[in-house]
Amino acid sequence: MDRPAILVARAVFPETLARLAQHFDVDASADDRVLAPAELAERLRGKAGAFTTGSERIDAALLGACPQLRAVANMAVGYNNFDLAACTAHGVLATNTPDVLTETTADFGFALMMAAARRMAESERFLRRGEWRRWSYDMFTGSDVHGATLGLLGMGRIGQAIARRGALGFGMQVIYHNRSRLPVEREAPLGARYVDKATLLREADHLVLVLPYTAASHHAIGAAELAAMKPSATLTNVARGGVVDDAALAAALRERRIAAAALDVFEGEPQVQAALLDVSNVVLTPHIASATVATRRAMAELAATNLIAALGGERPPNLLNPEVLGRAAG
Ligand code: GLV
């Protein structure tokens, strides 16, 4: 019997490739390049499945060029690289990798927030430059994290995990804004208070972004929102580039309209705007919030499980567009 052919668009753990090879004819990326859209369409032509990362765009043009495609499995919880409506229209099952990265990503978001508040990257650069001559009473004074007000824009799994760290570990007051309010029994153990966006911006000492990137969340934080924040506040983005207007943020940081920021994701990454590279009061990391060995393995395994189920006629555990199954059954 013919085995389905799949493309593994980027390099991945050898054991994941070996597992996929037990089920599929695997075309694996040898050099881990991000394929240009035309090249991706070319490599996917005739294939039934794709194992992707957030770097590969799966849209109507690609789906139109690859009519044999039946499933796309993203090794990421975010899936803004998928045009989900187009996947559904083409009958392509789409999956992501939630849950397995929640705690790891929350650890990193919290660490970034602390790094911004306590000026860790900025002071380390100062030390490495050989500029440290003496102790001074106000050298790199930042703001406290313990006891401060933690503001979360977005309150899904990762937001709640960050809130838990803040409330239970650091005695923070948690306020949040989200499309929907959490049930009271989820809010209560965190002491979390649901507020409108204006209150969130006005009251947060440390604002952390953990919302999905959609047309509605594009530039959710821009010049007006930054102007509404406290001058002493920090902003941390572990969501997606595009949620923040990076140029507006760079200007706000340069003019000290907010104290500091920490960013793991960027508009147009892996390019980072020169204006952000030029300001000192920002911590910049290369989209690594989920990057522990254990979690990246778990994500790869889950993406493989999803693809094996989808192409094996079973319901994948993390199916994003169940309508496709309904239609096939009908
Ligand atoms: C990483 O950014 C992810 O969405 O998993």
Coordinates of C-alpha atoms and ligand atoms in Angstrom, one line a residue:
M1 CA 0.0 0.0 0.0
D2 CA 1.2 3.5 -0.8
R3 CA 2.3 5.4 2.2
P4 CA 1.3 9.1 2.3
A5 CA 4.1 11.5 1.4
I6 CA 4.8 14.4 3.7
L7 CA 7.1 17.4 3.9
V8 CA 8.9 18.2 7.1
A9 CA 9.5 21.8 6.3
R10 CA 12.3 22.5 8.8
A11 CA 14.9 20.5 10.7
V12 CA 13.6 18.6 13.7
F13 CA 14.7 16.0 16.2
P14 CA 16.0 12.9 14.5
E15 CA 13.7 10.7 16.7
T16 CA 10.7 12.7 15.5
L17 CA 11.8 12.2 11.9
A18 CA 12.3 8.5 12.5
R19 CA 8.8 8.2 14.0
L20 CA 7.3 10.0 11.0
A21 CA 9.3 7.8 8.6
Q22 CA 7.5 4.7 10.1
H23 CA 4.2 6.1 8.7
F24 CA 5.1 8.3 5.8
D25 CA 7.4 8.9 2.9
V26 CA 9.3 11.8 4.4
D27 CA 10.8 14.7 2.4
A28 CA 12.9 16.4 5.1
S29 CA 14.5 19.7 5.0
A30 CA 18.2 19.0 4.8
D31 CA 19.5 22.5 5.6
D32 CA 16.8 24.0 7.8
R33 CA 16.3 26.9 5.5
V34 CA 13.0 28.8 5.6
L35 CA 11.5 28.0 2.2
A36 CA 10.2 30.9 0.1
P37 CA 6.5 30.5 -0.6
A38 CA 7.0 29.3 -4.2
E39 CA 9.6 26.8 -3.1
L40 CA 7.3 25.6 -0.3
A41 CA 4.5 25.1 -2.8
E42 CA 6.9 23.2 -5.1
R43 CA 8.1 20.9 -2.3
L44 CA 4.6 20.3 -1.1
R45 CA 3.1 19.5 -4.5
G46 CA 1.6 15.9 -4.4
K47 CA 2.2 15.6 -0.7
A48 CA -0.6 14.7 1.7
G49 CA 0.8 16.3 4.8
A50 CA 3.1 19.1 6.1
F51 CA 5.0 19.3 9.4
T52 CA 5.5 23.1 9.8
T53 CA 6.7 25.7 12.2
G54 CA 5.5 29.2 12.6
S55 CA 7.8 30.3 9.8
E56 CA 5.9 28.6 7.0
R57 CA 2.8 30.4 5.6
I58 CA -0.1 28.1 4.7
D59 CA -2.5 30.2 2.7
A60 CA -5.0 30.0 -0.1
A61 CA -2.4 30.4 -2.8
L62 CA -0.4 27.5 -1.4
L63 CA -3.4 25.3 -0.8
G64 CA -4.6 26.0 -4.3
A65 CA -1.3 24.9 -5.7
C66 CA -1.2 21.7 -3.5
P67 CA -4.7 20.1 -3.9
Q68 CA -3.4 16.8 -2.5
L69 CA -2.7 18.3 0.8
R70 CA -4.9 16.9 3.6
A71 CA -3.2 17.9 6.8
V72 CA -0.8 20.6 8.2
A73 CA 0.7 20.1 11.7
N74 CA 2.3 23.2 13.2
M75 CA 5.0 22.7 15.8
A76 CA 3.8 25.8 17.7
V77 CA 0.8 26.8 19.8
G78 CA 0.3 29.9 17.7
Y79 CA -1.0 29.3 14.2
N80 CA -1.3 32.8 12.7
N81 CA 0.9 31.4 9.9
F82 CA -2.1 29.3 8.9
D83 CA -5.0 30.9 7.0
L84 CA -7.4 28.6 8.9
A85 CA -10.4 29.6 6.9
A86 CA -8.6 28.7 3.7
C87 CA -7.4 25.3 5.2
T88 CA -11.1 24.6 6.1
A89 CA -12.3 25.6 2.6
H90 CA -9.7 23.2 1.1
G91 CA -10.6 20.4 3.5
V92 CA -7.2 20.5 5.1
L93 CA -7.0 19.5 8.7
A94 CA -4.9 21.9 10.7
T95 CA -3.3 21.3 14.1
N96 CA -1.1 23.1 16.7
T97 CA 0.8 22.1 19.9
P98 CA -0.9 23.6 23.0
D99 CA -0.5 22.7 26.6
V100 CA 3.0 21.1 26.4
L101 CA 4.7 24.5 26.2
T102 CA 2.5 26.4 28.7
E103 CA 4.7 26.3 31.8
T104 CA 8.0 26.6 29.9
T105 CA 6.7 29.7 28.1
A106 CA 5.3 31.2 31.3
D107 CA 8.7 30.7 33.0
F108 CA 10.3 32.7 30.2
G109 CA 7.7 35.4 30.1
F110 CA 8.1 35.9 33.8
A111 CA 11.9 35.9 33.5
L112 CA 11.7 38.5 30.7
M113 CA 9.4 40.7 32.8
M114 CA 11.8 40.4 35.7
A115 CA 14.8 41.2 33.5
A116 CA 13.1 44.3 32.2
A117 CA 12.0 45.5 35.7
R118 CA 15.5 44.9 37.2
R119 CA 17.4 46.0 34.1
M120 CA 19.4 42.8 33.9
A121 CA 20.4 42.9 30.2
E122 CA 21.2 46.6 30.2
S123 CA 23.4 46.3 33.3
E124 CA 25.1 43.2 32.0
R125 CA 26.0 45.0 28.7
F126 CA 27.4 47.9 30.9
L127 CA 29.6 45.4 32.8
R128 CA 30.8 43.7 29.7
R129 CA 31.8 47.0 28.2
G130 CA 34.1 47.5 31.1
E131 CA 32.2 50.6 32.3
W132 CA 31.7 49.4 35.9
R133 CA 34.0 51.5 38.1
R134 CA 32.2 51.7 41.5
W135 CA 29.0 50.9 43.4
S136 CA 26.5 53.7 43.4
Y137 CA 23.3 54.2 45.3
D138 CA 21.2 54.6 42.1
M139 CA 23.1 52.5 39.7
F140 CA 20.6 50.6 37.5
T141 CA 17.8 51.1 40.0
G142 CA 14.7 49.4 38.6
S143 CA 11.2 48.6 39.9
D144 CA 10.1 45.8 42.2
V145 CA 8.2 42.8 40.8
H146 CA 7.1 41.4 44.2
G147 CA 4.0 43.1 45.4
A148 CA 3.5 45.1 42.1
T149 CA 0.5 45.0 39.8
L150 CA 0.8 42.4 37.1
G151 CA -1.3 43.2 34.0
L152 CA -2.0 40.5 31.5
L153 CA -3.4 41.3 28.0
G154 CA -4.7 37.8 27.1
M155 CA -5.6 35.2 29.7
G156 CA -5.4 31.8 28.0
R157 CA -3.3 28.9 29.3
I158 CA 0.0 30.8 29.3
G159 CA -1.5 34.0 30.7
Q160 CA -3.0 32.0 33.6
A161 CA 0.3 30.3 34.2
I162 CA 2.1 33.7 34.4
A163 CA -0.6 35.0 36.7
R164 CA -0.1 32.0 39.0
R165 CA 3.6 32.7 39.2
G166 CA 2.9 36.4 40.0
A167 CA 0.1 35.9 42.5
L168 CA 1.4 32.8 44.4
G169 CA 5.1 33.3 44.1
F170 CA 5.6 37.1 44.1
G171 CA 2.5 38.4 45.9
M172 CA 1.5 40.4 42.9
Q173 CA -2.0 41.8 42.3
V174 CA -3.2 40.4 39.0
I175 CA -5.4 42.3 36.6
Y176 CA -6.2 41.2 33.1
H177 CA -8.1 42.0 30.0
N178 CA -9.2 39.3 27.5
R179 CA -11.9 38.6 24.9
S180 CA -13.8 36.7 27.6
R181 CA -13.7 36.8 31.3
L182 CA -12.5 33.7 33.2
P183 CA -15.0 31.8 35.3
V184 CA -14.9 33.1 38.9
E185 CA -13.5 29.8 40.2
R186 CA -10.4 30.4 37.9
E187 CA -10.0 34.0 39.0
A188 CA -10.4 33.5 42.7
P189 CA -7.2 31.4 43.5
L190 CA -5.2 34.1 41.6
G191 CA -7.0 37.0 43.0
A192 CA -7.3 38.0 39.4
R193 CA -9.5 41.0 38.5
Y194 CA -11.0 41.4 35.0
V195 CA -10.7 45.0 33.8
D196 CA -11.2 46.9 30.6
K197 CA -8.2 47.6 28.5
A198 CA -7.9 51.3 29.5
T199 CA -7.8 50.3 33.2
L200 CA -5.2 47.5 32.4
L201 CA -2.9 50.0 30.7
R202 CA -3.4 52.6 33.4
E203 CA -2.9 50.4 36.5
A204 CA -0.3 47.7 35.4
D205 CA 3.2 48.1 36.8
H206 CA 4.3 45.2 34.6
L207 CA 2.2 44.5 31.5
V208 CA 2.7 41.1 29.8
L209 CA 1.2 40.3 26.4
V210 CA 0.0 36.8 25.9
L211 CA -2.8 37.0 23.3
P212 CA -3.0 35.4 19.9
Y213 CA -2.1 37.5 16.8
T214 CA -5.1 38.1 14.7
A215 CA -6.4 41.0 12.6
A216 CA -8.1 42.2 15.7
S217 CA -4.9 42.2 17.8
H218 CA -2.7 43.8 15.2
H219 CA -0.9 46.7 17.0
A220 CA -3.0 46.1 20.2
I221 CA -0.2 48.1 21.8
G222 CA 0.7 51.2 19.8
A223 CA 1.5 54.8 20.5
A224 CA -1.8 55.6 22.2
E225 CA -1.7 52.5 24.5
L226 CA 2.0 53.2 25.4
A227 CA 1.0 56.8 26.3
A228 CA -1.6 55.4 28.7
M229 CA 0.9 53.4 30.7
K230 CA 2.7 54.5 33.8
P231 CA 6.1 56.0 33.0
S232 CA 7.5 53.5 35.5
A233 CA 5.9 50.5 33.9
T234 CA 7.4 47.7 31.8
L235 CA 6.0 45.9 28.8
T236 CA 6.8 42.2 27.9
N237 CA 5.8 40.6 24.7
V238 CA 5.8 36.8 24.5
A239 CA 2.8 36.7 22.2
R240 CA 3.6 37.5 18.5
G241 CA 5.3 40.2 16.6
G242 CA 2.6 42.5 15.2
V243 CA 0.7 42.7 18.5
V244 CA 3.0 45.6 19.4
D245 CA 3.8 48.5 17.0
D246 CA 7.6 48.1 17.4
A247 CA 8.4 51.5 16.0
A248 CA 6.1 53.2 18.5
L249 CA 7.6 51.1 21.3
A250 CA 11.1 52.0 20.3
A251 CA 10.1 55.7 20.4
A252 CA 8.4 55.3 23.8
L253 CA 11.5 53.6 25.2
R254 CA 13.9 56.1 23.8
E255 CA 11.9 59.0 25.3
R256 CA 11.5 57.0 28.6
R257 CA 7.7 57.3 28.3
I258 CA 7.7 53.7 29.8
A259 CA 10.6 52.4 31.9
A260 CA 11.6 49.3 30.0
A261 CA 10.5 46.4 27.7
A262 CA 11.3 42.8 27.0
L263 CA 10.5 41.3 23.7
D264 CA 10.8 37.7 22.5
V265 CA 8.9 38.3 19.3
F266 CA 9.1 41.0 16.6
E267 CA 7.3 42.5 13.6
G268 CA 9.0 41.0 10.6
E269 CA 11.3 38.7 12.6
P270 CA 14.0 37.5 12.4
Q271 CA 14.6 41.1 11.3
V272 CA 14.5 43.5 14.3
Q273 CA 14.0 47.2 13.8
A274 CA 17.2 49.2 14.2
A275 CA 15.4 51.6 16.4
L276 CA 14.8 48.8 19.0
L277 CA 18.4 47.7 18.7
D278 CA 19.5 51.3 19.4
V279 CA 17.6 51.7 22.8
S280 CA 19.2 50.4 25.9
N281 CA 16.2 49.8 28.1
V282 CA 14.9 46.8 26.2
V283 CA 15.7 43.1 26.6
L284 CA 15.7 41.3 23.2
T285 CA 15.5 37.5 22.7
P286 CA 15.2 35.5 19.5
H287 CA 11.7 33.9 19.9
I288 CA 12.8 31.3 22.4
A289 CA 10.1 31.3 25.0
S290 CA 9.3 27.6 24.5
A291 CA 12.9 26.6 24.0
T292 CA 13.8 24.0 26.6
V293 CA 15.0 20.7 25.3
A294 CA 12.2 18.8 27.0
T295 CA 9.5 21.2 25.7
R296 CA 10.7 21.4 22.2
R297 CA 10.8 17.5 22.2
A298 CA 7.3 17.4 23.5
M299 CA 6.1 19.9 20.8
A300 CA 7.8 17.9 18.0
E301 CA 6.2 14.7 19.3
L302 CA 2.8 16.3 19.6
A303 CA 3.0 17.7 16.1
A304 CA 4.0 14.3 14.8
T305 CA 1.1 12.6 16.7
N306 CA -1.3 15.1 15.2
L307 CA 0.0 14.5 11.7
I308 CA -0.1 10.7 12.1
A309 CA -3.6 10.8 13.4
A310 CA -4.8 13.2 10.7
L311 CA -3.5 11.2 7.8
G312 CA -4.4 7.9 9.5
G313 CA -8.1 8.8 9.5
E314 CA -8.3 9.6 13.2
R315 CA -9.2 12.8 14.9
P316 CA -5.9 14.6 15.8
P317 CA -5.7 15.6 19.5
N318 CA -5.2 19.3 18.6
L319 CA -7.5 19.8 15.7
L320 CA -8.1 23.5 14.9
N321 CA -10.8 23.1 12.3
P322 CA -13.1 20.2 13.3
E323 CA -15.6 21.4 10.6
V324 CA -13.4 19.6 8.1
L325 CA -14.2 16.2 9.8
G326 CA -17.9 17.0 10.0
R327 CA -17.9 17.7 6.3
A328 CA -16.1 14.5 5.5
A329 CA -18.5 12.5 7.6
G330 CA -21.5 14.2 6.0
Ligands
GLV1 C1 5.7 29.8 19.6 O1 5.8 31.0 19.3 C2 4.5 29.1 19.5 O2 3.5 29.6 19.1 O3 4.6 27.9 19.9

